GROMACS .gro file of C-alpha atoms in nm:
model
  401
    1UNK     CA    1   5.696  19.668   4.149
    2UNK     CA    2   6.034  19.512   4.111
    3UNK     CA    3   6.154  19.237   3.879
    4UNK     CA    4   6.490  19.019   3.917
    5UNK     CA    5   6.674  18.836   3.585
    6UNK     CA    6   6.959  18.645   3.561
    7UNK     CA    7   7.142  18.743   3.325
    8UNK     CA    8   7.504  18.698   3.080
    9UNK     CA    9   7.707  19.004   3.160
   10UNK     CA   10   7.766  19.162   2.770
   11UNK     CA   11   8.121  19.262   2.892
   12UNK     CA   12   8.432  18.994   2.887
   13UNK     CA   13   8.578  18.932   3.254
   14UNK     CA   14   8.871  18.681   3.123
   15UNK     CA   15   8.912  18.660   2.783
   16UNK     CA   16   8.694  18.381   2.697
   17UNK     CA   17   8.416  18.428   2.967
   18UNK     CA   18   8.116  18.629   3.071
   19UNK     CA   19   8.016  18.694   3.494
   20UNK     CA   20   7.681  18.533   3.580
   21UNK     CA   21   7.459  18.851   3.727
   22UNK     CA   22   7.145  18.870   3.835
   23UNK     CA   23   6.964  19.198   3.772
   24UNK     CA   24   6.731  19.380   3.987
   25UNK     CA   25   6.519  19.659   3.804
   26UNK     CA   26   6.281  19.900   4.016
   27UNK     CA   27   6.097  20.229   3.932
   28UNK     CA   28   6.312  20.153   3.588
   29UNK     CA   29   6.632  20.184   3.790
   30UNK     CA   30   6.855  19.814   3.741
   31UNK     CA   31   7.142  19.730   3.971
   32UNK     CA   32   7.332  19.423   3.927
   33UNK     CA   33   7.465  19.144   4.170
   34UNK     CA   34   7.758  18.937   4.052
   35UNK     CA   35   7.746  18.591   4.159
   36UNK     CA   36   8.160  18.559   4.139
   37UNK     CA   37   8.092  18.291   3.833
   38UNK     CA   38   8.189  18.316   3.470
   39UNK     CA   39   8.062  18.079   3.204
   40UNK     CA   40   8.187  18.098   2.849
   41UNK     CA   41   7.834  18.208   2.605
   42UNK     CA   42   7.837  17.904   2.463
   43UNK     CA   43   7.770  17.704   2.768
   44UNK     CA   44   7.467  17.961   2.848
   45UNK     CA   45   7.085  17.893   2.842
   46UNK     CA   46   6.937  18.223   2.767
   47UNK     CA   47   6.539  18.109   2.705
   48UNK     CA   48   6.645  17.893   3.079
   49UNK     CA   49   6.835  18.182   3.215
   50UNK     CA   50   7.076  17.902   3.343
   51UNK     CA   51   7.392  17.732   3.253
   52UNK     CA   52   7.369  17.454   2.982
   53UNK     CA   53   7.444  17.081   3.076
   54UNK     CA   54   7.710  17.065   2.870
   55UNK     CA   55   7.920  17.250   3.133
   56UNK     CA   56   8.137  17.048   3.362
   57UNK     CA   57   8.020  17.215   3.678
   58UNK     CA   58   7.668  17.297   3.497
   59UNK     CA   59   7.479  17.125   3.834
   60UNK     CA   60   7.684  17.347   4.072
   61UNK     CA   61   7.645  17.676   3.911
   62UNK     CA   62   7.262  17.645   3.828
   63UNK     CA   63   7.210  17.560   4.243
   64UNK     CA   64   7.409  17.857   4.303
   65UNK     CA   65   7.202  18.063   4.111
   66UNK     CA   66   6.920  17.931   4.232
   67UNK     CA   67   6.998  18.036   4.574
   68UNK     CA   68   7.147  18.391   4.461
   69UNK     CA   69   6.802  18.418   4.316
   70UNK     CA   70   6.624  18.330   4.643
   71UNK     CA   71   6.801  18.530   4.879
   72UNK     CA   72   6.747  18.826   4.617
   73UNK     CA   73   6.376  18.738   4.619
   74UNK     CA   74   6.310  18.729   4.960
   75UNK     CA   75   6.485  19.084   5.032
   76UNK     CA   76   6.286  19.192   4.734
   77UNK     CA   77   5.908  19.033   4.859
   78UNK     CA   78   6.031  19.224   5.254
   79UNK     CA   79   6.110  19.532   5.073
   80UNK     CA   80   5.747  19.534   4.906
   81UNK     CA   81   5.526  19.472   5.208
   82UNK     CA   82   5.730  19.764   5.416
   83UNK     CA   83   5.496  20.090   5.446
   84UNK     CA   84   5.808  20.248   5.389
   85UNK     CA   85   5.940  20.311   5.022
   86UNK     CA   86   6.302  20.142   4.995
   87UNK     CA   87   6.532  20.252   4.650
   88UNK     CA   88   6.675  19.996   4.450
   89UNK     CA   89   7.041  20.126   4.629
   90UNK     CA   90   6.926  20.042   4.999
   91UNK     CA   91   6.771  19.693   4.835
   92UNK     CA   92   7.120  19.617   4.695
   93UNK     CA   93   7.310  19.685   5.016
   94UNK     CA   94   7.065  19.465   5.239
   95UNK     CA   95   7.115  19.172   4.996
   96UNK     CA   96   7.482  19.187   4.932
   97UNK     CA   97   7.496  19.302   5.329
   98UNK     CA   98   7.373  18.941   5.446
   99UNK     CA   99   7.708  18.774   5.309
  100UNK     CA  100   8.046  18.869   5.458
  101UNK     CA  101   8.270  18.780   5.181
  102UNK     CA  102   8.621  18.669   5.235
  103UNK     CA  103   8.938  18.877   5.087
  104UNK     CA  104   9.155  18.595   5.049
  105UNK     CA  105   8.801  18.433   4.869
  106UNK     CA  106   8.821  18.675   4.603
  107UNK     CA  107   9.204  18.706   4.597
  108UNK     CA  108   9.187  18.306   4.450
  109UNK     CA  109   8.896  18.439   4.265
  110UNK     CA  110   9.138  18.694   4.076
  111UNK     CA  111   9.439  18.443   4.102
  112UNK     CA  112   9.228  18.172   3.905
  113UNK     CA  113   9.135  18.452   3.584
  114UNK     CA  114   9.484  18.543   3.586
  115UNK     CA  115   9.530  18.170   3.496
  116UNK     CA  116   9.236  18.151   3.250
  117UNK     CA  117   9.422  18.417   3.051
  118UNK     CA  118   9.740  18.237   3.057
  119UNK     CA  119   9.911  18.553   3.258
  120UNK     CA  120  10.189  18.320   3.370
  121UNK     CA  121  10.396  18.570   3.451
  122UNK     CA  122  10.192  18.746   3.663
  123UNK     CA  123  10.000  18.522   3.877
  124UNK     CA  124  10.347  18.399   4.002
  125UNK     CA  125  10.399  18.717   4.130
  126UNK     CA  126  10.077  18.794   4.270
  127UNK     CA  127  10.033  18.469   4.427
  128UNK     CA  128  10.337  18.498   4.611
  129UNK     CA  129  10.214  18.890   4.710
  130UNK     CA  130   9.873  18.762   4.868
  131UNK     CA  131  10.045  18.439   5.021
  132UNK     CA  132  10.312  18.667   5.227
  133UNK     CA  133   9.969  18.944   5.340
  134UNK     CA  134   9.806  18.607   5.464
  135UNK     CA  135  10.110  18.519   5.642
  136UNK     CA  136  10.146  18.839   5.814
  137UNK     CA  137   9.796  18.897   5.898
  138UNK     CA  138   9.837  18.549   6.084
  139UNK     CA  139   9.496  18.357   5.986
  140UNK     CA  140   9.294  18.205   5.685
  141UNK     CA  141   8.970  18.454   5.720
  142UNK     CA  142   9.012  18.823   5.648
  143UNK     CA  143   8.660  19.052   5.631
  144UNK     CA  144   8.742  19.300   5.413
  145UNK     CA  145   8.578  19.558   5.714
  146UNK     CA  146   8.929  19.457   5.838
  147UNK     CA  147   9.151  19.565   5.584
  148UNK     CA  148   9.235  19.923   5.760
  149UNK     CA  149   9.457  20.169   5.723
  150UNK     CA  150   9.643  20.100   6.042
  151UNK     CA  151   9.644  19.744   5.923
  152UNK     CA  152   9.787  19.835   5.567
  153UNK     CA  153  10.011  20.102   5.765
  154UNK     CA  154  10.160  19.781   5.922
  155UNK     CA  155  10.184  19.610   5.664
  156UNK     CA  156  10.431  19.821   5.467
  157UNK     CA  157  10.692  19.853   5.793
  158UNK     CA  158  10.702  19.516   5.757
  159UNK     CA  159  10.744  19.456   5.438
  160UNK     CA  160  11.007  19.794   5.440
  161UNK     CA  161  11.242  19.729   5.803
  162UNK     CA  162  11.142  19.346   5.872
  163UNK     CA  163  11.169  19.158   5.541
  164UNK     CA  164  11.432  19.420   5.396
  165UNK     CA  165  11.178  19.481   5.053
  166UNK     CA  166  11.239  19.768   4.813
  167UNK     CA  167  10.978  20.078   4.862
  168UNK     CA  168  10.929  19.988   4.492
  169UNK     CA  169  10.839  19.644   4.577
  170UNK     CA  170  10.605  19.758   4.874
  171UNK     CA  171  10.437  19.960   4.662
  172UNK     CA  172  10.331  19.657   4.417
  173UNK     CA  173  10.215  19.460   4.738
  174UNK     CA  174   9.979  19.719   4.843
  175UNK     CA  175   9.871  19.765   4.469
  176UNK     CA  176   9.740  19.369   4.458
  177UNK     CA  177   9.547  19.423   4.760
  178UNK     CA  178   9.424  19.738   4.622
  179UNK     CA  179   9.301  19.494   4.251
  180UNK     CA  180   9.139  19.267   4.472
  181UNK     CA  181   8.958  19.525   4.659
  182UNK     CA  182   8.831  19.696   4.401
  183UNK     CA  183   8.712  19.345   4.237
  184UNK     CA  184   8.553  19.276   4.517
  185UNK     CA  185   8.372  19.630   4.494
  186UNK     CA  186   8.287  19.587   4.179
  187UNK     CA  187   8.128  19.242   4.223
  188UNK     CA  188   7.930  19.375   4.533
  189UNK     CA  189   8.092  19.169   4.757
  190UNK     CA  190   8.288  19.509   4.954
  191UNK     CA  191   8.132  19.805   5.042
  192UNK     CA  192   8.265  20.128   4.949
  193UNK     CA  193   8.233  20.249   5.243
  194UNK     CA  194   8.564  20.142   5.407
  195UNK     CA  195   8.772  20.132   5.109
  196UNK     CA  196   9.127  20.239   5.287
  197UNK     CA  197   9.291  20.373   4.937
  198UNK     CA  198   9.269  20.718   4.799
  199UNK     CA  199   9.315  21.054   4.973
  200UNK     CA  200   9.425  21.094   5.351
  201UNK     CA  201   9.424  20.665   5.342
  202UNK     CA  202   9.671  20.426   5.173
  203UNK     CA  203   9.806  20.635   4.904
  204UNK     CA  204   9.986  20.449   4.604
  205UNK     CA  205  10.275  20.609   4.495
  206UNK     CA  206  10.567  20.490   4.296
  207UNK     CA  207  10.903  20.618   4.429
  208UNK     CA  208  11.152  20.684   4.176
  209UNK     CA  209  11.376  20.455   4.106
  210UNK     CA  210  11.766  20.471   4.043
  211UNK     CA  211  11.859  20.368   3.663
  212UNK     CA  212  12.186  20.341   3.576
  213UNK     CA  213  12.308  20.229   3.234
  214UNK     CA  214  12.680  20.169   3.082
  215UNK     CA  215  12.897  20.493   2.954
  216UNK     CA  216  12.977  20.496   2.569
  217UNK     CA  217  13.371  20.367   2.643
  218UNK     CA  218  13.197  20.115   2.866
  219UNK     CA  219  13.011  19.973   2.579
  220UNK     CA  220  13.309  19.973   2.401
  221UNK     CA  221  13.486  19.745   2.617
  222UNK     CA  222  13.180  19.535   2.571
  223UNK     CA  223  13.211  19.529   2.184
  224UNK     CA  224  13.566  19.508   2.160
  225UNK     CA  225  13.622  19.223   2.470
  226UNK     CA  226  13.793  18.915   2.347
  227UNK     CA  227  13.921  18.582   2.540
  228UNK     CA  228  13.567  18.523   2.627
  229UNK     CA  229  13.465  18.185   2.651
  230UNK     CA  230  13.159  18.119   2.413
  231UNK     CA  231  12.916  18.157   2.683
  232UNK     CA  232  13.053  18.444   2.759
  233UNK     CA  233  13.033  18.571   2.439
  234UNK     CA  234  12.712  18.477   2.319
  235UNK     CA  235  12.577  18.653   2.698
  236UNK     CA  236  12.751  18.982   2.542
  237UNK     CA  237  12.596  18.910   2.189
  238UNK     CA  238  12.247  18.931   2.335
  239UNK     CA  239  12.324  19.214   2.554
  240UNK     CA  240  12.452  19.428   2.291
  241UNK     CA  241  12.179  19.324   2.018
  242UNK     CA  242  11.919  19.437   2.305
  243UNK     CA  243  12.091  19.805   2.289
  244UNK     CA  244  12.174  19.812   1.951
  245UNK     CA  245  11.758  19.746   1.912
  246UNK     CA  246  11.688  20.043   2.138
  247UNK     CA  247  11.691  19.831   2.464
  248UNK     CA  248  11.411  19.541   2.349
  249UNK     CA  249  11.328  19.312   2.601
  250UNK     CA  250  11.507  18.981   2.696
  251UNK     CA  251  11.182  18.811   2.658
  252UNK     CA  252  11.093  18.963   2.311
  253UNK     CA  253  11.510  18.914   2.237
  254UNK     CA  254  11.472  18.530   2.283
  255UNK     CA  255  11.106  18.475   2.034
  256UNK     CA  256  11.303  18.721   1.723
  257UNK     CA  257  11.271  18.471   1.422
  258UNK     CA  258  11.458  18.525   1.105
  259UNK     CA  259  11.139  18.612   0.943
  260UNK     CA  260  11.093  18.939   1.119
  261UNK     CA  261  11.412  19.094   0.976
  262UNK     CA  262  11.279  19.241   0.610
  263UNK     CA  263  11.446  19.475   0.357
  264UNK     CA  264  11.691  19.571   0.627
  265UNK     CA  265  11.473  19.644   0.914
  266UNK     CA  266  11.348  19.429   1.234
  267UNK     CA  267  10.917  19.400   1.302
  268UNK     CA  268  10.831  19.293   1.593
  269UNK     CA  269  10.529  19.268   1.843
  270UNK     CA  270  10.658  19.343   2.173
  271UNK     CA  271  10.483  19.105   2.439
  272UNK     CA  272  10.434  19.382   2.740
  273UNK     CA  273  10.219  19.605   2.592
  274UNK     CA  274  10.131  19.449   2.231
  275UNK     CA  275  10.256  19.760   2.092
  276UNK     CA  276  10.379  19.678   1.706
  277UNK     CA  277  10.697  19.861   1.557
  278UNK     CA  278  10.976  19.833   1.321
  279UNK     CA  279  11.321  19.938   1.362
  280UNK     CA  280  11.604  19.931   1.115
  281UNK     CA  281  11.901  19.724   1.132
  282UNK     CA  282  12.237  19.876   1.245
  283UNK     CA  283  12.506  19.761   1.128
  284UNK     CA  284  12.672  19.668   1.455
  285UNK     CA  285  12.396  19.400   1.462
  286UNK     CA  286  12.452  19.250   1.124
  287UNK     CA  287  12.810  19.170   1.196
  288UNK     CA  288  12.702  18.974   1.493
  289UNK     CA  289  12.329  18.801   1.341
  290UNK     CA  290  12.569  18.713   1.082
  291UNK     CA  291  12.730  18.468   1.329
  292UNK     CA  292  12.330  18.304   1.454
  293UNK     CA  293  12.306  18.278   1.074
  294UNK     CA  294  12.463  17.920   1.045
  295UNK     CA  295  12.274  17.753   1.334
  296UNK     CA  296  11.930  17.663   1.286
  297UNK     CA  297  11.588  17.511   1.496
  298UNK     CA  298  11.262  17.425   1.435
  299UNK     CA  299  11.082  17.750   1.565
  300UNK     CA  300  11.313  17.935   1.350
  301UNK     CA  301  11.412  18.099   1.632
  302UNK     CA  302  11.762  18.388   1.580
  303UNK     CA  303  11.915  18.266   1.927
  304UNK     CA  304  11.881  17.911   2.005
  305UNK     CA  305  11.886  17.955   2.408
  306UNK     CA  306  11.488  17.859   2.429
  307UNK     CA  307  11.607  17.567   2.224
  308UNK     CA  308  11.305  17.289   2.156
  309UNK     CA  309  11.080  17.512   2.372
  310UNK     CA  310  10.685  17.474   2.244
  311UNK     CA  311  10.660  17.864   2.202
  312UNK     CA  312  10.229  17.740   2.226
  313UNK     CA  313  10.307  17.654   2.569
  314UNK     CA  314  10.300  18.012   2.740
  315UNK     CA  315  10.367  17.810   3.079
  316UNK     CA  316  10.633  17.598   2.952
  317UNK     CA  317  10.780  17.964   2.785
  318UNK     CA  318  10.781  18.164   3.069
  319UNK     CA  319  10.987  17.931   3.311
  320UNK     CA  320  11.241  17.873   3.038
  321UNK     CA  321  11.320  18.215   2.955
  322UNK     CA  322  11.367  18.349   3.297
  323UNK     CA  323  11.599  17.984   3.384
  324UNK     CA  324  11.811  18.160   3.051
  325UNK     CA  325  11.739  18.520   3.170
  326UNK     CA  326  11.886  18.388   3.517
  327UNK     CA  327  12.185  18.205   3.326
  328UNK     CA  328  12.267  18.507   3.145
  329UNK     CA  329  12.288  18.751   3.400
  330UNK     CA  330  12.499  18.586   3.605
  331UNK     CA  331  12.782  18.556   3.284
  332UNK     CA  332  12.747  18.916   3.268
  333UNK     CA  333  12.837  18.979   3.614
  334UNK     CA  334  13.163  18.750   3.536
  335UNK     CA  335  13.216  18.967   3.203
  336UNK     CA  336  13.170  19.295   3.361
  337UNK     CA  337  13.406  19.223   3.648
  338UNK     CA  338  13.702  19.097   3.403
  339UNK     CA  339  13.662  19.403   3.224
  340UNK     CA  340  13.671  19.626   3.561
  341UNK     CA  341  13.301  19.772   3.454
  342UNK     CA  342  13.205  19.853   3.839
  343UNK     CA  343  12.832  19.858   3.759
  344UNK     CA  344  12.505  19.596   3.781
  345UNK     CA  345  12.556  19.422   3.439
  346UNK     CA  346  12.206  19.269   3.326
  347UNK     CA  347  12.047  19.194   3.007
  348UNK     CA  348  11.811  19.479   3.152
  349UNK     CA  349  12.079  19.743   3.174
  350UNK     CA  350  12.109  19.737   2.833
  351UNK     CA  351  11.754  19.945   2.787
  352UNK     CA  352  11.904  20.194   3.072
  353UNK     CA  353  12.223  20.262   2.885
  354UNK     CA  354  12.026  20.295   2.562
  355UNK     CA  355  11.842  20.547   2.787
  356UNK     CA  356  12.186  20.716   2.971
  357UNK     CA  357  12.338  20.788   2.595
  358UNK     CA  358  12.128  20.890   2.438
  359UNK     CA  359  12.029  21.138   2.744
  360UNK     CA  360  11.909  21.485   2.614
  361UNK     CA  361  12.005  21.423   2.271
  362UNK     CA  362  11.676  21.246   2.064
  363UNK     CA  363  11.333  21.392   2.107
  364UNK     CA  364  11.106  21.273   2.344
  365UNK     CA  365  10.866  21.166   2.122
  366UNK     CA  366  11.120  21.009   1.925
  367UNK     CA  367  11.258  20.804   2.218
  368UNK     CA  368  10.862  20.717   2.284
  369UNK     CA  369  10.871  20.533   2.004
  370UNK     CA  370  11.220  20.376   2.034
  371UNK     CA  371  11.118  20.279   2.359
  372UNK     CA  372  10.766  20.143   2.238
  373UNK     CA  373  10.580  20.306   2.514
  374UNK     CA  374  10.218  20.310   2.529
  375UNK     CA  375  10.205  20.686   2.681
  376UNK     CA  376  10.463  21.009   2.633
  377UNK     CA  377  10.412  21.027   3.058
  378UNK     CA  378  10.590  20.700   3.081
  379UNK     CA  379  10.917  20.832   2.842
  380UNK     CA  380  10.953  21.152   3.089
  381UNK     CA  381  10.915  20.941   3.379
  382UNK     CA  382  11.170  20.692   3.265
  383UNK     CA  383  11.422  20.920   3.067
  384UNK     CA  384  11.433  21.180   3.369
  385UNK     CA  385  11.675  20.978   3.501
  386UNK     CA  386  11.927  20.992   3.213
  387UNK     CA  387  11.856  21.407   3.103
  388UNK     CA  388  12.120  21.554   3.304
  389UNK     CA  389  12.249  21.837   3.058
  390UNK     CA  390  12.015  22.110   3.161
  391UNK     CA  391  12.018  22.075   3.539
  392UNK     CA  392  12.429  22.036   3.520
  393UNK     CA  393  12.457  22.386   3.341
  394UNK     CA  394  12.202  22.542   3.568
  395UNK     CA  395  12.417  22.374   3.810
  396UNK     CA  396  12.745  22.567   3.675
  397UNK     CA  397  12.612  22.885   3.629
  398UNK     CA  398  12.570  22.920   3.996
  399UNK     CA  399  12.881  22.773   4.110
  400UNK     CA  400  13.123  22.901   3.866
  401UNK     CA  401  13.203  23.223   4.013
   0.00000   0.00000   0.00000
């Protein structure tokens, strides 16, 4: 005999929020369907197995479950007057097999807990991702049964020879389809069954990508430019405090208050990866803090570019610092091409030339933790590009004859 439940899923989907599942258990086997709803556990009935009236939408999501729990019901009350004996698996699939569930559905689905979590940063992104696969798959509806490998195939010429993208880029476009997939999988709303990713399907690979930092007399010409106009200046001031701090972030850069500098050394959270560290100061960067010194705001804030900003406003945060990010970049272009630098000058070239010099010279773990990189893996990947010492003398030794 089997029994159905609605239940609270223990395990967080969005950081404040639990999915609403309703749990099927036969010959003590459970499998779970997700209903695609999240309630917070304070808004949850567990005696009721329903969602308290204090919710806003508390009327919706209870006659949604209501009819989860029907549909479930009546597969379950077929399954027990067959002769034949049905597993919990083939129950699942017949339930979840009567729906065909939209991609683009739970693409918004995925778009709307990126928002929850205040992701700013990267729903932008991946909103404008999904919005260009609707547009090129030319309609509002998409089955994920559809989603092929020939489809995806076409999908990446495309995005490679028609709209002139990085392979880079196309690689992150095929990755957001791949999320939503796989959310979709695991909410039993897609089978597995025609899952194009993995082997001999849509493999994702990330194609290396060129890095180029600044030469050692190139920096120079950086620290020792003068008849710059103060934007100017204050663009190279943040560029060189970035490598000078082993190539931190413009966005961790711009939130560096004066109370993370202690006994001579920086602390700091870094916002990618959470990953906490402390570096000391050089003192290349005390000559130019020195200058930030005698200007002040009310976040405390070293640099005053995000200015009155409400640093509680993540929103609010993110569009300012890429407007200054945008701002700053450009002045570097200016810089670089008065000073007859013929390279991409960027506030994020500083963490490649922090990379180029120091080359083959620091260990790797030691650069691992310059870097503040979560794995060793990422370090090799990203500092192959700047250890050229070996492979130029292995180079030599079969040349130089």
């Amino acid at each position: 005999m089997a029994s159905i439940k609605v239940i609270l899923w223990e395990k967080k989907k969005t950081e404040n929020e639990h999915p609403i599942v309703i749990r099927i258990t036969k010959d003590r086997k459970s499998t779970y369907l997700y209903t695609g709803q999240y309630v917070a556990p304070k808004y949850w009935d567990e005696t009721e197995r329903r969602v308290k009236s204090t919710h806003p939408n508390a009327t919706i999501l209870n006659q949604l479950i209501l009819k989860k729990l029907a549909e479930a019901n009546g597969q379950l009350l077929e399954s027990e007057i067959k002769e034949d004996y049905e597993s919990i698996s083939t129950i699942k699939r017949k339930i979840t097999g009567k729906k065909k569930t939209d991609f683009f559905i739970v693409a918004d689905q995925y778009l709307d807990n990126l928002l929850k979590s205040e992701k700013y940063r990267q729903y932008n992104t991946q909103k404008n991702r999904i919005k260009k696969f609707k547009t090129f798959v030319g309609k509002q509806d998409l089955a994920f049964r559809e989603i092929s490998v020939a489809l995806l195939r076409k999908f990446e010429t495309y995005l490679l020879h028609e709209d002139k993208k990085a392979p880079r880029t196309v690689v992150n476009y095929l990755m957001v389809i791949r999320t939503v997939y796989n959310r979709a999988i695991s909410d039993s709303q897609a089978s597995k069954d025609l899952y194009p990713f993995g082997k001999g399907k849509i493999q994702i690979k990330f194609p290396q990508s060129e890095k180029i930092g600044l030469s050692i007399d190139e920096v120079k010409l950086l620290e020792n430019s003068n008849e710059l106009s103060p934007p100017q200046q204050h663009a190279v001031n943040l560029w060189l405090l970035s490598f000078y701090f082993a190539g931190i972030r413009f966005g961790d850069l711009l939130l560096l208050k004066w109370d993370d500098f202690k006994d001579e050394r920086l602390y700091y959270r870094m916002n990618k990866n959470q990953k906490y560290d402390s570096l000391k100061i050089p003192e290349k960067a005390k000559a130019i803090m020195g200058f930030y010194s005698q200007f002040s705001n009310k976040n405390n804030l070293v640099f005053p570019d995000l200015g009155e900003t409400n640093l509680n406003d993540k929103k609010a945060l993110l569009s300012r610092t890429q407007s200054v990010n945008r701002n700053i970049n450009r002045t570097l272009q200016r810089v670089a091409d008065n000073l007859k630098i013929n390279k991409k000058l960027s506030m994020h070239i500083a963490r490649h030339t922090f990379g180029n010099i120091s080359g083959d010279r620091i260990p790797i773990q030691m650069l691992q933790k310059l870097y503040r990189h979560s794995s060793v893996t990422t370090t090799i990947n990203y500092q192959a590009n700047f250890m050229k010492k070996e492979a130029d003398t292995a180079l030599d030794k079969v040349i130089n004859f």
